[in-house]
Tab-separated table of C-alpha atoms in Angstrom:
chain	number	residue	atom	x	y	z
A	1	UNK	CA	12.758	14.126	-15.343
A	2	UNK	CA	13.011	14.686	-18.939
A	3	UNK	CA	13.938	18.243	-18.701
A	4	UNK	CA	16.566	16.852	-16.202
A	5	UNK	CA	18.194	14.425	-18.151
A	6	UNK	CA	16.871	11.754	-16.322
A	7	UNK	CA	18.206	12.827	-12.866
A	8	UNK	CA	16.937	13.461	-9.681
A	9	UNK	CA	17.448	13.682	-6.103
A	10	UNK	CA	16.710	11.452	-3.297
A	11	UNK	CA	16.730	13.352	0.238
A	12	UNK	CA	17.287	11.259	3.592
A	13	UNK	CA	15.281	13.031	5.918
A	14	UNK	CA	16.686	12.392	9.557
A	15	UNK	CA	14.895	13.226	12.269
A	16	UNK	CA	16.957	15.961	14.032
A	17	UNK	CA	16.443	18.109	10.947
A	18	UNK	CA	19.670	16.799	8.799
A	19	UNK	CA	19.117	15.927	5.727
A	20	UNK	CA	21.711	14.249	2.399
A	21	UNK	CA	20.465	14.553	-0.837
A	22	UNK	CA	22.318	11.738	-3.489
A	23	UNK	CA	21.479	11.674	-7.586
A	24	UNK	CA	21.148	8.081	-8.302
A	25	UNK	CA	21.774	9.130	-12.186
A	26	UNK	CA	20.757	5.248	-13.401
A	27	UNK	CA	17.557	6.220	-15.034
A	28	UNK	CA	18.163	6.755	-19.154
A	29	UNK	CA	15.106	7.657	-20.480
A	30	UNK	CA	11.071	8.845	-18.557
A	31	UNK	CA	8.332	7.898	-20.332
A	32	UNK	CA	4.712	8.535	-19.624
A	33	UNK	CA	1.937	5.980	-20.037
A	34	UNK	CA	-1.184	8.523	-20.121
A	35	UNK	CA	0.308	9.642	-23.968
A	36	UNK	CA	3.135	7.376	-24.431
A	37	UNK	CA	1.346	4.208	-24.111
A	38	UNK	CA	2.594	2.839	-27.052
A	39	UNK	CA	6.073	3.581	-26.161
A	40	UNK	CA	5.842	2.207	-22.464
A	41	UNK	CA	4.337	-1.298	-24.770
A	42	UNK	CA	7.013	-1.136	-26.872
A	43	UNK	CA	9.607	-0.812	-23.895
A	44	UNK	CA	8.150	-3.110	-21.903
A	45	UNK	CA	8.788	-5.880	-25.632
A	46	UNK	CA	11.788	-4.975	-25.991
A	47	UNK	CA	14.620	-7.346	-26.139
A	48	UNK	CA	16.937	-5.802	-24.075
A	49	UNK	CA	14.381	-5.467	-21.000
A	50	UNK	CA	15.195	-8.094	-18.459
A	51	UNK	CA	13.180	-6.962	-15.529
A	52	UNK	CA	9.871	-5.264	-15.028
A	53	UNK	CA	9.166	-3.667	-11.887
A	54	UNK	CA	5.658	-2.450	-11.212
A	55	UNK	CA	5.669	0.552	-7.997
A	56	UNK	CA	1.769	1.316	-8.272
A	57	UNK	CA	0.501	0.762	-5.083
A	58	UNK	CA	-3.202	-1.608	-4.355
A	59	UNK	CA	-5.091	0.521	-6.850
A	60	UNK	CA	-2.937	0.566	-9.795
A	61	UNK	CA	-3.724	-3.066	-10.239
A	62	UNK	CA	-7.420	-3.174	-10.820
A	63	UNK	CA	-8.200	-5.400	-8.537
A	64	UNK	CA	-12.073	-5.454	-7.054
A	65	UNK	CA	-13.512	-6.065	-3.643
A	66	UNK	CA	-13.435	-9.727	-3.902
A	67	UNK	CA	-9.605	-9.503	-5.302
A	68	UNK	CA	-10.051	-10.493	-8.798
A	69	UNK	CA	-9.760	-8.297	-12.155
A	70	UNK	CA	-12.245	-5.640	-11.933
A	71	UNK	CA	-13.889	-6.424	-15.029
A	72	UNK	CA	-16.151	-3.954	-14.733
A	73	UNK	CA	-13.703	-0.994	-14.623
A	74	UNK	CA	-13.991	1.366	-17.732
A	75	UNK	CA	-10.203	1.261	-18.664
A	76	UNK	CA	-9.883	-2.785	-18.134
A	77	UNK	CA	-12.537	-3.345	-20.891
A	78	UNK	CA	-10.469	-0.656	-23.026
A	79	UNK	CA	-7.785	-2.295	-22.320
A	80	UNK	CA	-9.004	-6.146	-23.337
A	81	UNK	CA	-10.721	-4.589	-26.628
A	82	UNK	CA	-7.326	-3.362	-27.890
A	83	UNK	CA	-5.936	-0.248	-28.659
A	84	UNK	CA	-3.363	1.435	-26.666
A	85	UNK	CA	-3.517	0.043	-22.927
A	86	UNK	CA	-3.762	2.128	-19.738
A	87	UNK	CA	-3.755	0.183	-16.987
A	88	UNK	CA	-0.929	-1.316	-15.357
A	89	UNK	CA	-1.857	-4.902	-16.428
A	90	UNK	CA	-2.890	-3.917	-19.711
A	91	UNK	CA	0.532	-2.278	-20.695
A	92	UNK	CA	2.158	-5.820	-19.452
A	93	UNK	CA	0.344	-8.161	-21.364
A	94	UNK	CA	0.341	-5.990	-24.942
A	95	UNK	CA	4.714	-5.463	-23.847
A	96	UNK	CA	4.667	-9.787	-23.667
A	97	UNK	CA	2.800	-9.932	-26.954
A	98	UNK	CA	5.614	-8.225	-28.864
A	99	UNK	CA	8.395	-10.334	-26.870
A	100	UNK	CA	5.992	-13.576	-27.869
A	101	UNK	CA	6.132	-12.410	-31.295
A	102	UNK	CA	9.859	-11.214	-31.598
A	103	UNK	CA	10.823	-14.201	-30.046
A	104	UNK	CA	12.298	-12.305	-27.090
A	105	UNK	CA	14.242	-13.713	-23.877
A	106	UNK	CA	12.515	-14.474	-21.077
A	107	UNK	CA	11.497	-11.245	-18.398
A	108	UNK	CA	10.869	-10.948	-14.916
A	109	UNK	CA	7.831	-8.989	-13.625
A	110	UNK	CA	8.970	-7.349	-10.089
A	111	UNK	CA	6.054	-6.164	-8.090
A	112	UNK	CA	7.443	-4.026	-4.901
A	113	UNK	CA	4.152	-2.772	-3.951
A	114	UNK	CA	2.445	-3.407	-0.343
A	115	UNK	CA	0.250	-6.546	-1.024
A	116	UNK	CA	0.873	-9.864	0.237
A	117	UNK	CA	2.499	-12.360	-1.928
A	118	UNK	CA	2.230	-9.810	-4.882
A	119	UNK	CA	4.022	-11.877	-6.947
A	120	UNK	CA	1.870	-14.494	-6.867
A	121	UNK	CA	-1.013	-11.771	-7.181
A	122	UNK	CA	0.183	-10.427	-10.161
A	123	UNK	CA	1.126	-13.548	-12.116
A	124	UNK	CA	-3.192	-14.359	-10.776
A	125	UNK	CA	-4.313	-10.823	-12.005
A	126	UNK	CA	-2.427	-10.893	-15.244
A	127	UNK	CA	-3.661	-14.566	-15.801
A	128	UNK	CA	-7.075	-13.391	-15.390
A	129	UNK	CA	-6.748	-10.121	-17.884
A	130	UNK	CA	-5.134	-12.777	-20.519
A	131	UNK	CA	-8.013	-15.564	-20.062
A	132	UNK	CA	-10.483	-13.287	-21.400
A	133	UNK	CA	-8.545	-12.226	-24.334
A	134	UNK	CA	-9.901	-13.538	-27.791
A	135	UNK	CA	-8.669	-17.068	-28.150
A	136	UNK	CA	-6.299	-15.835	-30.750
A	137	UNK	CA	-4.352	-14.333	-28.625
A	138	UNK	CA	-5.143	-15.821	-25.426
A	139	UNK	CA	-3.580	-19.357	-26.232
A	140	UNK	CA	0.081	-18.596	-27.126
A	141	UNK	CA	0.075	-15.481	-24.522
A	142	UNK	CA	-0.604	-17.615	-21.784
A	143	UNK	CA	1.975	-20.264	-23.035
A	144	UNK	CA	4.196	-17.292	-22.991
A	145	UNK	CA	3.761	-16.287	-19.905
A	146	UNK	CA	3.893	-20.098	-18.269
A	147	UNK	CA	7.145	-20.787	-19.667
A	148	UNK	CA	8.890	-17.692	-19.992
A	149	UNK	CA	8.053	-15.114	-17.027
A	150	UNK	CA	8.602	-15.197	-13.307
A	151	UNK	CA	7.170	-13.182	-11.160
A	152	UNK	CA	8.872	-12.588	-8.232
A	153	UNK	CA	7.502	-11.545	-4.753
A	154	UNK	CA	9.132	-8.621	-3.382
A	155	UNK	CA	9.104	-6.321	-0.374
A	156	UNK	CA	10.284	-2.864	0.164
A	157	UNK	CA	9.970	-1.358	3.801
A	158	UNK	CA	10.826	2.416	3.249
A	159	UNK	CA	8.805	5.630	4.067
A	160	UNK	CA	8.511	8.096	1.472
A	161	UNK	CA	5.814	10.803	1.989
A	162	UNK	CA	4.538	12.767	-1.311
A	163	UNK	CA	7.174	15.467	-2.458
A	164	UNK	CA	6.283	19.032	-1.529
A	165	UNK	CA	7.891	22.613	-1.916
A	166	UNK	CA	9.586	22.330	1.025
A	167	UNK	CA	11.391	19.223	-0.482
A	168	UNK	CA	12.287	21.280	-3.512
A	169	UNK	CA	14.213	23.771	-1.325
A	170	UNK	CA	16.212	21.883	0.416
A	171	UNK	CA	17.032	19.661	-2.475
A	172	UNK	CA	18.354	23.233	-4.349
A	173	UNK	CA	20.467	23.952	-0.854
A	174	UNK	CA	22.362	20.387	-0.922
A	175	UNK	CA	22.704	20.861	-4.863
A	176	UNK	CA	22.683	24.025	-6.082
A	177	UNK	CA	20.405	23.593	-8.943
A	178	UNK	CA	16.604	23.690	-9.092
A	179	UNK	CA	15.435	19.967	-8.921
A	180	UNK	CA	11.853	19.536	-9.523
A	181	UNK	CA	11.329	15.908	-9.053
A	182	UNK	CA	13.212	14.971	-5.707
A	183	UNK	CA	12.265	12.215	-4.071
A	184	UNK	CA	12.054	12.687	0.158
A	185	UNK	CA	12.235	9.401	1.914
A	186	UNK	CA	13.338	8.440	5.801
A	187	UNK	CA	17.035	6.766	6.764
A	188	UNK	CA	15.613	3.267	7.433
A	189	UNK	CA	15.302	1.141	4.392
A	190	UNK	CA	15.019	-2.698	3.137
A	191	UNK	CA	14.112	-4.653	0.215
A	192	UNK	CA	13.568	-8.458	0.496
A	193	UNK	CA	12.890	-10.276	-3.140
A	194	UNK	CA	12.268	-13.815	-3.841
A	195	UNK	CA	15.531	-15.247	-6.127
A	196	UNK	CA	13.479	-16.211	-8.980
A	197	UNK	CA	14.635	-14.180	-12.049
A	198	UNK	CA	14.501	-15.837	-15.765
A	199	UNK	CA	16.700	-13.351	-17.440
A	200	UNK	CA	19.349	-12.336	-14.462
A	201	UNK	CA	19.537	-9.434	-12.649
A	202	UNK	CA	21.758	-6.440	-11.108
A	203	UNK	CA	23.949	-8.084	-7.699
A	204	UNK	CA	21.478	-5.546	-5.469
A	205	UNK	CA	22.929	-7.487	-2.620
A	206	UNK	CA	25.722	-4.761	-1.989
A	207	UNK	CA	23.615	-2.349	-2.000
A	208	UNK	CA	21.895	-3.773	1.079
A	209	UNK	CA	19.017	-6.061	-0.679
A	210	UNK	CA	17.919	-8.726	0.846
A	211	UNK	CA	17.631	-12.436	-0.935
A	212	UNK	CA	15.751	-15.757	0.100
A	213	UNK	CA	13.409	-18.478	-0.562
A	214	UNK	CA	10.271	-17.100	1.648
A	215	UNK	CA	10.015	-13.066	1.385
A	216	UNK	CA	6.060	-13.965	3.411
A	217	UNK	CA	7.528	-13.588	6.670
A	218	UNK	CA	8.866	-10.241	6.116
A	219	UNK	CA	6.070	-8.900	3.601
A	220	UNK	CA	3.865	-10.159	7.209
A	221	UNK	CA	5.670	-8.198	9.413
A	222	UNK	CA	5.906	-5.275	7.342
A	223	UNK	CA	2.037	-5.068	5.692
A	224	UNK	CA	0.741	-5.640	9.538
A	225	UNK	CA	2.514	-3.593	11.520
A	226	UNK	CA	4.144	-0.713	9.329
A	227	UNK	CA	1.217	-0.634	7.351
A	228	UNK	CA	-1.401	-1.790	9.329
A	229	UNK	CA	-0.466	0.943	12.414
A	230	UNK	CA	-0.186	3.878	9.638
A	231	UNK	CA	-3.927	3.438	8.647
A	232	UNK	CA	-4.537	3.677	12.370
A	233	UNK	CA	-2.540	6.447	12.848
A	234	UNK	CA	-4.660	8.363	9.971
A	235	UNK	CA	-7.818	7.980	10.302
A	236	UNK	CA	-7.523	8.179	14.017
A	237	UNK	CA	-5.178	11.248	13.604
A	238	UNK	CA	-7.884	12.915	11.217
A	239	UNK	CA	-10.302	12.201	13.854
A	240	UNK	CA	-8.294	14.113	16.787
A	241	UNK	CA	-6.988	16.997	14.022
A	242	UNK	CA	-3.416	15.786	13.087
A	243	UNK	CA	-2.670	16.504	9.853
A	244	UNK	CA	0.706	14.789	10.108
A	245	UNK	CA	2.191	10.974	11.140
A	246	UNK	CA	4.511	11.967	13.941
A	247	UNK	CA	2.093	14.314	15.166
A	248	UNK	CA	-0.481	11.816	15.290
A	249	UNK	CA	2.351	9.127	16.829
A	250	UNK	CA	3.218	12.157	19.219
A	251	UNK	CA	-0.013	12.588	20.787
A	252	UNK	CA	-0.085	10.407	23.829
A	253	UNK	CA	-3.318	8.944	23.999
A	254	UNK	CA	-3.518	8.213	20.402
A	255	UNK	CA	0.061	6.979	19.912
A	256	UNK	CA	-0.504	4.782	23.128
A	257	UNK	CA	-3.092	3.252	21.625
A	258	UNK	CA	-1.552	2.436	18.539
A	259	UNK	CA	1.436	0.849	20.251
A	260	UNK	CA	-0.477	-0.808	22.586
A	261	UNK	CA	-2.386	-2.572	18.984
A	262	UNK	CA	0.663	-2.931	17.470
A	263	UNK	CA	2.504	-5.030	20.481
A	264	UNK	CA	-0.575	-6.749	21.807
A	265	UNK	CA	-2.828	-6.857	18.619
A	266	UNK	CA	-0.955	-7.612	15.665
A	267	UNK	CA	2.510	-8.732	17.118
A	268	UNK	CA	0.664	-12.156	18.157
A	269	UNK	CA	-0.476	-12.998	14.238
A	270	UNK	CA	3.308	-12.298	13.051
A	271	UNK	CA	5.917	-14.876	12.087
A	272	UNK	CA	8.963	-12.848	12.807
A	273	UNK	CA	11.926	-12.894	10.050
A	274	UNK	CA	15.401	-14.313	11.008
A	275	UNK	CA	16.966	-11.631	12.745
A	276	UNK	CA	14.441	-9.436	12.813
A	277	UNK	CA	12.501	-9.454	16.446
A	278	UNK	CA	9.360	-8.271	16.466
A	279	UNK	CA	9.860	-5.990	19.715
A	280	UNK	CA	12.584	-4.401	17.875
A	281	UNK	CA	10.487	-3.523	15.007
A	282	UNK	CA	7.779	-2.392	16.186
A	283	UNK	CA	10.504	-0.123	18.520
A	284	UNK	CA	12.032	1.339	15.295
A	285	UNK	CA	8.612	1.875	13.412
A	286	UNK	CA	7.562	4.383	16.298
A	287	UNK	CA	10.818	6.236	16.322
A	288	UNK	CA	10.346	6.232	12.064
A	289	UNK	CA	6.617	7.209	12.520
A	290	UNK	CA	7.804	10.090	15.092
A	291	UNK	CA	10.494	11.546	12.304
A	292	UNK	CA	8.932	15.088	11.752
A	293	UNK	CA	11.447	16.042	8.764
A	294	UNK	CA	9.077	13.349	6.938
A	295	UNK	CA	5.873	15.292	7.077
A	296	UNK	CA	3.866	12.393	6.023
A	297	UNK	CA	0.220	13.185	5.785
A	298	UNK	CA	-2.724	11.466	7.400
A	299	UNK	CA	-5.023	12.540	4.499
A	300	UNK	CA	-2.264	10.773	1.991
A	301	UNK	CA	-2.014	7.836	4.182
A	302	UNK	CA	-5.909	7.366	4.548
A	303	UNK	CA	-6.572	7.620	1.022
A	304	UNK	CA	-7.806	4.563	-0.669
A	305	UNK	CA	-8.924	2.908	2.578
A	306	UNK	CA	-11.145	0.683	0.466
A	307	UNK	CA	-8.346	-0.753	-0.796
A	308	UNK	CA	-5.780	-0.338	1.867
A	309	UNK	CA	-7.740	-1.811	4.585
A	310	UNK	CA	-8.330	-5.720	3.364
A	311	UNK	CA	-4.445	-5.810	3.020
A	312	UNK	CA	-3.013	-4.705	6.010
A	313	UNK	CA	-6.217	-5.672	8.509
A	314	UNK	CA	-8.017	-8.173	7.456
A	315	UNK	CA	-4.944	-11.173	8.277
A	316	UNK	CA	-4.364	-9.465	11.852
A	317	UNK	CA	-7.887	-9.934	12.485
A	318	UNK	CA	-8.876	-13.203	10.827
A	319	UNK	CA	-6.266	-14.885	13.074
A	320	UNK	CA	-6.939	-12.917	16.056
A	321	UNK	CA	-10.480	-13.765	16.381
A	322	UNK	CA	-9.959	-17.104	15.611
A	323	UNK	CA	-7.996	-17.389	18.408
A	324	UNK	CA	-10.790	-15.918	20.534
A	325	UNK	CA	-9.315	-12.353	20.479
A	326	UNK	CA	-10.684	-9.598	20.146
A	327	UNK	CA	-8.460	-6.392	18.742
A	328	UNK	CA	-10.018	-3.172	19.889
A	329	UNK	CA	-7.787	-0.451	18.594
A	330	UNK	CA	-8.330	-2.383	15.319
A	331	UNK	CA	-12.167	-2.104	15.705
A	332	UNK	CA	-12.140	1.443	16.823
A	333	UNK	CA	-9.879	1.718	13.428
A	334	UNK	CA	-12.467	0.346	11.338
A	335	UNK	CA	-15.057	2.419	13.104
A	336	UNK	CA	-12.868	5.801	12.599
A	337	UNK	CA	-12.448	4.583	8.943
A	338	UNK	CA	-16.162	4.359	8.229
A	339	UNK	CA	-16.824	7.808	9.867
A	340	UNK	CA	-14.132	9.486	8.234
A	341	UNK	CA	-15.518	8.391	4.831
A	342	UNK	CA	-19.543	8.626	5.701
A	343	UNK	CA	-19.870	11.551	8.371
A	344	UNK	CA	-20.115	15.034	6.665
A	345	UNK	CA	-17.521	17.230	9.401
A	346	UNK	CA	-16.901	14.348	11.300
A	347	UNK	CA	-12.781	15.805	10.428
A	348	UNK	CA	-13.658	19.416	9.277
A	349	UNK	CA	-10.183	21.424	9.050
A	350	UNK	CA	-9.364	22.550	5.667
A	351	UNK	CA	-5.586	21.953	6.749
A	352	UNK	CA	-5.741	18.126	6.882
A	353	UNK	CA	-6.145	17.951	3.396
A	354	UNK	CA	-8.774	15.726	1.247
A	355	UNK	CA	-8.878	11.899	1.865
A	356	UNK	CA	-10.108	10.233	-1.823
A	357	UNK	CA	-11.057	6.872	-2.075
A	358	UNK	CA	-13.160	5.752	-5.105
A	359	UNK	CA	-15.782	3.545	-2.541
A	360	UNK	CA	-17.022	6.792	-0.821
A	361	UNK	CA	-19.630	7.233	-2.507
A	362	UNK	CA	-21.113	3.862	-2.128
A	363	UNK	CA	-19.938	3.729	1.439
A	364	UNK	CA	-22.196	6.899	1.779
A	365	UNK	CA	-25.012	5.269	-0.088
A	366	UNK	CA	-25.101	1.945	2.534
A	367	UNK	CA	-24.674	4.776	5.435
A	368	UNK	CA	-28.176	6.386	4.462
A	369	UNK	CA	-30.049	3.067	4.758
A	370	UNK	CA	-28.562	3.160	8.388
A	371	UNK	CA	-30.606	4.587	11.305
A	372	UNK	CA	-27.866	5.961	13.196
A	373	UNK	CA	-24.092	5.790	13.681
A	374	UNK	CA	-23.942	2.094	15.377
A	375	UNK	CA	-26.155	0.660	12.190
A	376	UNK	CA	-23.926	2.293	9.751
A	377	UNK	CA	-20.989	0.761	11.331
A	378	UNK	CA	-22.605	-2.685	11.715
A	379	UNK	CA	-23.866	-2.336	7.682
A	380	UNK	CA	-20.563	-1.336	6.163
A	381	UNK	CA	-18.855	-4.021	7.927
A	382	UNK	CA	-21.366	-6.633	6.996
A	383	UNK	CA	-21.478	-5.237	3.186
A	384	UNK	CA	-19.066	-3.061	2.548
A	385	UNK	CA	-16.495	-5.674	1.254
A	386	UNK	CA	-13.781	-3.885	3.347
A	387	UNK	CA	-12.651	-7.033	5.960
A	388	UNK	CA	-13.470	-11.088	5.622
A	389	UNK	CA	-16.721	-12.154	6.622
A	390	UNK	CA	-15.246	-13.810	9.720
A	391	UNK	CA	-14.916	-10.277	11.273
A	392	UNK	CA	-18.850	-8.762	9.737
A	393	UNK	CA	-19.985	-12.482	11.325
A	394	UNK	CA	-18.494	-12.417	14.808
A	395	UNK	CA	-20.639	-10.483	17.434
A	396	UNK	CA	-18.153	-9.534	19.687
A	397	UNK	CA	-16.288	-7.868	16.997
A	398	UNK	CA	-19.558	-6.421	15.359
A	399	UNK	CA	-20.274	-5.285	18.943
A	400	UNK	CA	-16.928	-3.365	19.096
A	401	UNK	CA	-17.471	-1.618	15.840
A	402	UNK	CA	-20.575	-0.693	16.943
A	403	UNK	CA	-19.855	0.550	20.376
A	404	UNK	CA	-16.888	2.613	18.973
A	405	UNK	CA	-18.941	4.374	16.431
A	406	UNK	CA	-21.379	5.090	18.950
A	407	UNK	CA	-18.775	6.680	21.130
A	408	UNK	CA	-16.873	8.845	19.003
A	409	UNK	CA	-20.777	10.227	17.697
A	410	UNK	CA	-21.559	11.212	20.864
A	411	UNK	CA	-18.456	11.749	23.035
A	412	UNK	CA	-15.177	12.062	20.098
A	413	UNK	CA	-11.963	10.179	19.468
A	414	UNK	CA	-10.523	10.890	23.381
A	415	UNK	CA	-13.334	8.748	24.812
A	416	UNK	CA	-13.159	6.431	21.921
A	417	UNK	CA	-9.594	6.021	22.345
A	418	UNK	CA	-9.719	5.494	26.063
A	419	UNK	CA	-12.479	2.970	25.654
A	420	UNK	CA	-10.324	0.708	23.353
A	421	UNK	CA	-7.666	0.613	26.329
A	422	UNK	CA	-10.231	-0.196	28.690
């Protein structure tokens, strides 16, 4: 972006193969954390910032199994003992030391990343980095940040897949210059933020945003079934060879079953948004999951299960069964999860590309205590720290995991798939 004076393109991908490609041009100046720490800080204090917005998906906020400040991650403790900060947190809380000690206006911090209330979370997260600050600092930083920062929940419902060559190309034929940074994304979009900004904030409302008092609804709806039937869709997907979304979504007997969970599953645990049906949704999310001009990977969309999966399961199916349901497709889900991470070949084709999540290896290590496909399944879901201990504690549940893992061992993902229907 710096080489390109700030610009870049954003494609709409459509699914008959058109595409538009705008330059949003409202970006001034790139800067790079990993090297320009300091300058991000010093950004981030300025005066003239009003609004931070955070885009940095589950892992970017250091969050541990038990959804707390990882305490024991390498760059947090670099981050508490000073110097120039890494982590997303970290960067925050040294940017509202130099407001605190310019005596800067008030600043909202904007999370629009997929995690529930994520305001709220962040305001929690960002508490917890500054409460084990030396008191020094701690004390008027956290006075600071009660009195003078809101933080905003926020929702953004758009699918934009990770930018390839192909993007690249077709950006060059809409502009006719070489843009290297284009950013592909489908039609469909919406953004829902909670009004609570200390220091004002652009009128986003004609450009389509959305405004209220409760985004939860909406961030429900969205993290459960957009979110929640993509992780489906990829491990499942990896499981029967699709390296793609709408392939996956194409392939009748998996994209049955995921629309099947989605309407009879998860529908059931969702508070549905004024003027926005639930039957509708889920109607549009398969025709956006089916887009092919997307090209959205399963390996991309399975990565980081470990964190992924509490988010966008774990609500679904701690209301579910405690209603006295039990969500198969989910189950079968968890069980393709575990054997995509555990089982060596269980997805073998090069093409796919690599799914990385930073539990693997300690998902493996519980695996090889197991005796055999069903016990590994049972054992990650009692201690892997992926889903609430209502779901590891309910038998029938357990049972399902178990079964599924059994099945796709011995008979693959068709039989598996067919059993969850059954």
């Amino acid at each position: 972006m710096a080489e390109q004076g700030g610009l870049y393109s954003v494609l709409t991908l459509h699914r008959d193969g058109g595409f538009a490609a705008t330059v949003p041009s409202v970006h001034r100046q790139g800067l790079v954390a990993d090297g320009q720490g300091a300058d991000v800080v010093a950004a981030i204090g300025s005066a003239d910032t009003r609004i931070v917005s955070l885009t940095v998906t589950e892992k970017g906020y250091t969050f541990g199994a038990d959804g707390r400040l990882d305490l024991d991650d390498p760059l947090v403790r670099a981050d508490l003992a000073g110097g120039t900060p890494r982590t997303a947190l970290g960067l925050i809380a040294r940017g509202l030391q130099q407001r605190l000690r310019a005596g800067a206006p008030p600043v909202t911090l904007l999370s629009c990343d997929n995690l529930m209330d994520n305001g709220h979370r962040l305001r929690t997260l960002l508490g917890e980095f500054v409460d084990v600050l030396p008191a020094a600092e701690r004390e008027d930083l956290q006075a600071y940040v009660d009195g003078a920062v809101s933080t905003p929940n926020g929702m953004v419902d758009r699918i934009a897949p990770a930018t390839t060559d192909e993007h690249r190309d077709l950006a060059a034929r809409a502009l006719g210059v070489r843009d290297t940074v284009p950013v592909p994304a489908e039609p469909y979009k919406l953004w829902v933020m909670q009004d609570d900004f200390r220091a004002g904030r652009p009128a986003w409302e004609h450009a389509g945003a959305v405004f209220t008092k409760d985004v939860a609804p909406y961030e429900v709806m969205k993290l459960r079934l957009l979110n929640g039937a993509h992780s489906l869709l990829a491990y499942l997907g990896l499981l029967r060879g699709h390296r793609s979304i709408d392939a996956a979504v194409g392939d009748e007997l998996l994209g049955g079953a995921v629309e099947f969970a989605m309407r009879e599953e998860i529908l059931p645990t969702v508070s549905e948004p004024d003027g926005m049906p639930g039957a509708a949704y889920i109607g549009e999310l398969l025709e956006r999951f089916a887009n092919p001009a997307l090209g959205h990977r399963t390996a991309q969309v399975g990565s980081d299960g470990s964190l992924k999966i509490p988010v966008r399961w774990a609500g679904t199916l701690t209301e579910s069964l405690a209603a006295g349901r039990v969500p198969r497709v989910l189950a079968l889900g968890f069980a393709a999860y575990v054997r995509v991470m555990t089982v060596e070949g269980a997805y073998d084709e090069p093409s796919l590309g690599a799914v990385h999540d930073g539990a693997r290896a300690r998902l493996v290590e519980l695996a090889a205590r197991a005796s055999g496909p069903e016990s590994a399944a049972r054992l990650l879901l009692a201690e892997g720290g992926l889903l609430p201990q209502e779901a590891a504690q309910d038998e029938e549940f357990a049972d399902a995991v178990a079964e599924f893992a059994r099945i796709l061992d011995a008979h693959g993902a068709d039989a598996a798939l067919r059993a969850a229907r059954d």
